[in-house]
Structures are given as C-alpha cells and as structure tokens.
Coordinates of N, CA and C in Angstrom, one line a residue:
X1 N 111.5 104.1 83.7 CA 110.8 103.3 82.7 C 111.4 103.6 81.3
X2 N 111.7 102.8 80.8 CA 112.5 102.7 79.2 C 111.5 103.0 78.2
X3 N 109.9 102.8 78.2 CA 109.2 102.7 77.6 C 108.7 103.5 77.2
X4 N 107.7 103.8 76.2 CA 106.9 105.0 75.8 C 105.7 104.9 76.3
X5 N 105.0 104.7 77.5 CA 104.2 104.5 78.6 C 102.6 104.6 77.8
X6 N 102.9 106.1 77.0 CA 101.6 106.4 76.1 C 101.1 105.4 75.6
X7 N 102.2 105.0 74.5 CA 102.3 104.1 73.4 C 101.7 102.6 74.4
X8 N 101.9 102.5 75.4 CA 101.8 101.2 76.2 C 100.2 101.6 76.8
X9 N 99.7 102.8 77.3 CA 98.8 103.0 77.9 C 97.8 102.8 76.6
X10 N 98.1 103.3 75.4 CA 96.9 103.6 74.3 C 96.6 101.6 73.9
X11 N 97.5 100.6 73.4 CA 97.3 99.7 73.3 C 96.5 99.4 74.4
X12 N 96.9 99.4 76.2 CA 96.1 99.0 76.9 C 94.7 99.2 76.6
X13 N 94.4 100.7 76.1 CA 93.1 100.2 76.0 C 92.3 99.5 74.7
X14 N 93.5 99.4 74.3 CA 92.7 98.6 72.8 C 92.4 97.1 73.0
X15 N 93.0 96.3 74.3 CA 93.0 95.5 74.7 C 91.7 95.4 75.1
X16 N 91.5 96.4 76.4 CA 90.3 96.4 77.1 C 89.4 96.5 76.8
X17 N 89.6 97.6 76.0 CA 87.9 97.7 74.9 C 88.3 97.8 73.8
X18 N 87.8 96.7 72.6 CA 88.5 96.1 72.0 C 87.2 96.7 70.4
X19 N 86.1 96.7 71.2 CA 85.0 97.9 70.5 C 85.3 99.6 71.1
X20 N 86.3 99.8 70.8 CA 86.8 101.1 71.1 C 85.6 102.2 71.3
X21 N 84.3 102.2 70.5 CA 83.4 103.0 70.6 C 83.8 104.8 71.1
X22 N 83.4 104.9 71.6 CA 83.6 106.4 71.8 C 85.0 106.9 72.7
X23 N 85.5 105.9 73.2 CA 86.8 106.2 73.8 C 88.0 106.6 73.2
X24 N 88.7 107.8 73.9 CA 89.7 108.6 73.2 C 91.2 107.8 73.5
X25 N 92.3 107.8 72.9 CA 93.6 107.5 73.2 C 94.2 108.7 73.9
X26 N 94.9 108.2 74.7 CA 95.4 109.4 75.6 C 96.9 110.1 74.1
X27 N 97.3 111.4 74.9 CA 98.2 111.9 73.6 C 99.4 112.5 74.6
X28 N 98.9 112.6 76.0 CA 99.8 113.1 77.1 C 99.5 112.6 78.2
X29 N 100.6 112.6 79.0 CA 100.6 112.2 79.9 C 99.9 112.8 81.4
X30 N 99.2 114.0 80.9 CA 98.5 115.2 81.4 C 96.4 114.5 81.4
X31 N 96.6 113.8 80.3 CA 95.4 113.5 79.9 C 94.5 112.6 81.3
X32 N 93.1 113.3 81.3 CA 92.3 112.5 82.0 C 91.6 111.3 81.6
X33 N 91.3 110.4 82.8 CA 90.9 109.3 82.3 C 89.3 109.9 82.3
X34 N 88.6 110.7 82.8 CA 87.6 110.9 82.9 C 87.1 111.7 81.1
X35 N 88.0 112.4 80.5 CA 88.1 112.7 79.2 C 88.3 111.8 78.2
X36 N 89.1 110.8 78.3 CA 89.3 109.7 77.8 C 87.9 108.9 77.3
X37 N 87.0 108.9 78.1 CA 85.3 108.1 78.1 C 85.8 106.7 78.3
X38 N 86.3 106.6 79.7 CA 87.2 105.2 80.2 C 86.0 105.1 81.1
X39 N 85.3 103.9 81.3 CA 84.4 103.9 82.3 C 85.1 102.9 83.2
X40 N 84.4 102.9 84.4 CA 84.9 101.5 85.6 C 84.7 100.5 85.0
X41 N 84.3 99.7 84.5 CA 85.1 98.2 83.8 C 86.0 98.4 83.6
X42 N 86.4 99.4 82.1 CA 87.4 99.9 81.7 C 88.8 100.2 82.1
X43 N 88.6 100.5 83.2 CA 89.3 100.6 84.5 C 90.0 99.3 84.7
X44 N 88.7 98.3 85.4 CA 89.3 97.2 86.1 C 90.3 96.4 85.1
X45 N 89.3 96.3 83.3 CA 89.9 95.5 82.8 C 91.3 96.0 82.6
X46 N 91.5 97.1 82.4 CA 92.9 97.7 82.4 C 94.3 97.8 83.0
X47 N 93.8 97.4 84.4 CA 94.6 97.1 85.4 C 94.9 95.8 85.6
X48 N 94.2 94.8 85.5 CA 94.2 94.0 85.4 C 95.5 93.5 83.9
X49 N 95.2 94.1 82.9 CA 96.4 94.0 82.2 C 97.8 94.6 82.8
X50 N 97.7 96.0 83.6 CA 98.9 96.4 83.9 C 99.6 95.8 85.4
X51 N 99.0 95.3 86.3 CA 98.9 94.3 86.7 C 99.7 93.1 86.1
X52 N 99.3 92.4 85.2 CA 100.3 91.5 84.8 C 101.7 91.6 84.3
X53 N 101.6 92.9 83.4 CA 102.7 93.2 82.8 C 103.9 93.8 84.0
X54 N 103.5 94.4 84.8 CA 104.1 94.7 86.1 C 104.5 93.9 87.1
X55 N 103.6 93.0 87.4 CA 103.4 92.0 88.3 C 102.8 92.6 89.9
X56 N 101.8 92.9 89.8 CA 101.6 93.9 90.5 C 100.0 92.9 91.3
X57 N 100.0 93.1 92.7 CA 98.9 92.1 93.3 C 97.5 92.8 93.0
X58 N 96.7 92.4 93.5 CA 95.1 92.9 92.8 C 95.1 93.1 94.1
X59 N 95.5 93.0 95.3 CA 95.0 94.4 96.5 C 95.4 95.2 96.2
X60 N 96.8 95.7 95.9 CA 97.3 96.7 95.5 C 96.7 97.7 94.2
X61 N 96.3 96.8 93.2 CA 95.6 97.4 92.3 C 94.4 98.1 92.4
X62 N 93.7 96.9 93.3 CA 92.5 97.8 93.9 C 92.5 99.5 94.6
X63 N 93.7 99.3 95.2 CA 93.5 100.4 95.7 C 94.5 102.0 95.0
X64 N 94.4 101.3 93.7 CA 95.2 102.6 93.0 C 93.8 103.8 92.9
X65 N 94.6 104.9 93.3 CA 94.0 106.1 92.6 C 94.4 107.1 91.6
X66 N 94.2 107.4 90.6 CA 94.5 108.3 89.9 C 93.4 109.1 88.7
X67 N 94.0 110.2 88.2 CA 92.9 110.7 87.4 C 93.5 111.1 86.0
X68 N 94.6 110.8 85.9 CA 95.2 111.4 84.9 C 96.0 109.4 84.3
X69 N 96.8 109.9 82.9 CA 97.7 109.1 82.3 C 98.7 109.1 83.7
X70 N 99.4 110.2 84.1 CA 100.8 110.3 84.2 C 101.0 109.5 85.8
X71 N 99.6 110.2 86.6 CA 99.4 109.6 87.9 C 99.1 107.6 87.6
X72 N 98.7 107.6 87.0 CA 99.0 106.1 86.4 C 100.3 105.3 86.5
X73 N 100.8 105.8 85.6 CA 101.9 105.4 85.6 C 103.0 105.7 86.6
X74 N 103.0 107.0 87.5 CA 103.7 107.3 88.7 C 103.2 105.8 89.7
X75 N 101.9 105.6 89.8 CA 101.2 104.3 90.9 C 102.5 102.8 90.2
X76 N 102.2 102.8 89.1 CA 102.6 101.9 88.4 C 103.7 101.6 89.1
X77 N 105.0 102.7 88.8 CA 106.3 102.5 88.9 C 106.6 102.6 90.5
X78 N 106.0 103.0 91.4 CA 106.1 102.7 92.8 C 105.4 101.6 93.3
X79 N 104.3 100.9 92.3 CA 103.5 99.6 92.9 C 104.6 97.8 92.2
X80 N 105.4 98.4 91.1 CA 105.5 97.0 90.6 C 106.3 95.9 90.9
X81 N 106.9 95.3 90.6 CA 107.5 94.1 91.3 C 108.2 93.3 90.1
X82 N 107.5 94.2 88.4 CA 108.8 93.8 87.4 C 109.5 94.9 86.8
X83 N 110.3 95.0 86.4 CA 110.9 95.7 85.5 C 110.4 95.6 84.2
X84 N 110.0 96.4 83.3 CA 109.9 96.0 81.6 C 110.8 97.0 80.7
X85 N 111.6 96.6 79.9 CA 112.5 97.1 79.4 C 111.9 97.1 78.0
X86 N 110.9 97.1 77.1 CA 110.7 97.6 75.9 C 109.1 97.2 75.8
X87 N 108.2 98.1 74.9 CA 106.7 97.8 74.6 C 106.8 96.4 74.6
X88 N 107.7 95.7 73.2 CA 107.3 94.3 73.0 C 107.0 93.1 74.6
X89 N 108.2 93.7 75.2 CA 108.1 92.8 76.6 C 106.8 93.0 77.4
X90 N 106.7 94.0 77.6 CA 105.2 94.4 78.1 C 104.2 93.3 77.4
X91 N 104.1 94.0 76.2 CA 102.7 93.2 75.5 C 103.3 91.6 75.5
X92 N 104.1 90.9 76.1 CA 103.9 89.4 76.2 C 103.4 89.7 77.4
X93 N 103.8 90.5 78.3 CA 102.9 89.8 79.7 C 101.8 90.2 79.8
X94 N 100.9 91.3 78.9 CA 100.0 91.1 78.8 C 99.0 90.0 78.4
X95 N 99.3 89.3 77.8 CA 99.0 88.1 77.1 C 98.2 87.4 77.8

C-alpha cells in the first residue's frame, strides 16, 4: 500500500462520525479500536467506507475481525479487489 493508511484511517473516521465527540484518532498502527471510543456503528459506518474505496463485498466485510489499526488494514489488503495508489484516490471512492 502506497498510502499513509493512518492518515486514511483517521479521515475515515471523520467521515463516520462526523460529531467526533469523544473519539480518539489513531497515531499507530498498534492502536486499539476499543481505545479509540469507536463503537459498532462506528464500525459498520466505517467499513462500509473502506469497502468502497477498496472494493471490497459486504459478506466479506462482515466478517472482518480485528482489534487494532494495523489488523485493519492487514484484512484490508488481503480482502480488496482495488488497488489505491494515493489518499486523494481513496477519498474519491469514498464519496
């Protein structure tokens, strides 16, 4: 991945919760989502963005596990079906 995954993870969630409220930005790729104060919506809406930007099916999404940033994005890069070669390209298929 070409990307800065952080930098792509932290926007995600600004996407998702857009009232940021108590939720942290990850800083490493070590970081938990459970530290973060990501709840399950949080979750789904999130996947659901990386999911598109990926191209990634919602069975498959459904059944992602992980607890960390980095396990994320390890699921990510064995589940996807696009390539993204810079943030900007990502945040259009976010869109």
């Amino acid at each position: 991945m070409n990307i800065d995954f952080i930098k792509l993870f932290n926007e995600i969630v600004r996407l998702a919760k857009p009232s940021i409220g108590k939720a942290s930005f990850a800083s490493s790729m070590e970081d938990k989502f459970k530290e973060l104060d990501l709840d399950s919506l949080d979750h789904i809406m999130m996947m659901m963005y990386f999911g598109s930007i990926y191209e990634i099916e919602e069975e498959v999404l459904q059944q992602s596990k992980y607890e960390t940033v980095g396990e994320l994005q390890e699921f990510l890069e064995k589940n996807k079906t696009r390539d993204i070669e810079s943030f900007e390209q990502a945040m259009e298929y976010a869109k």
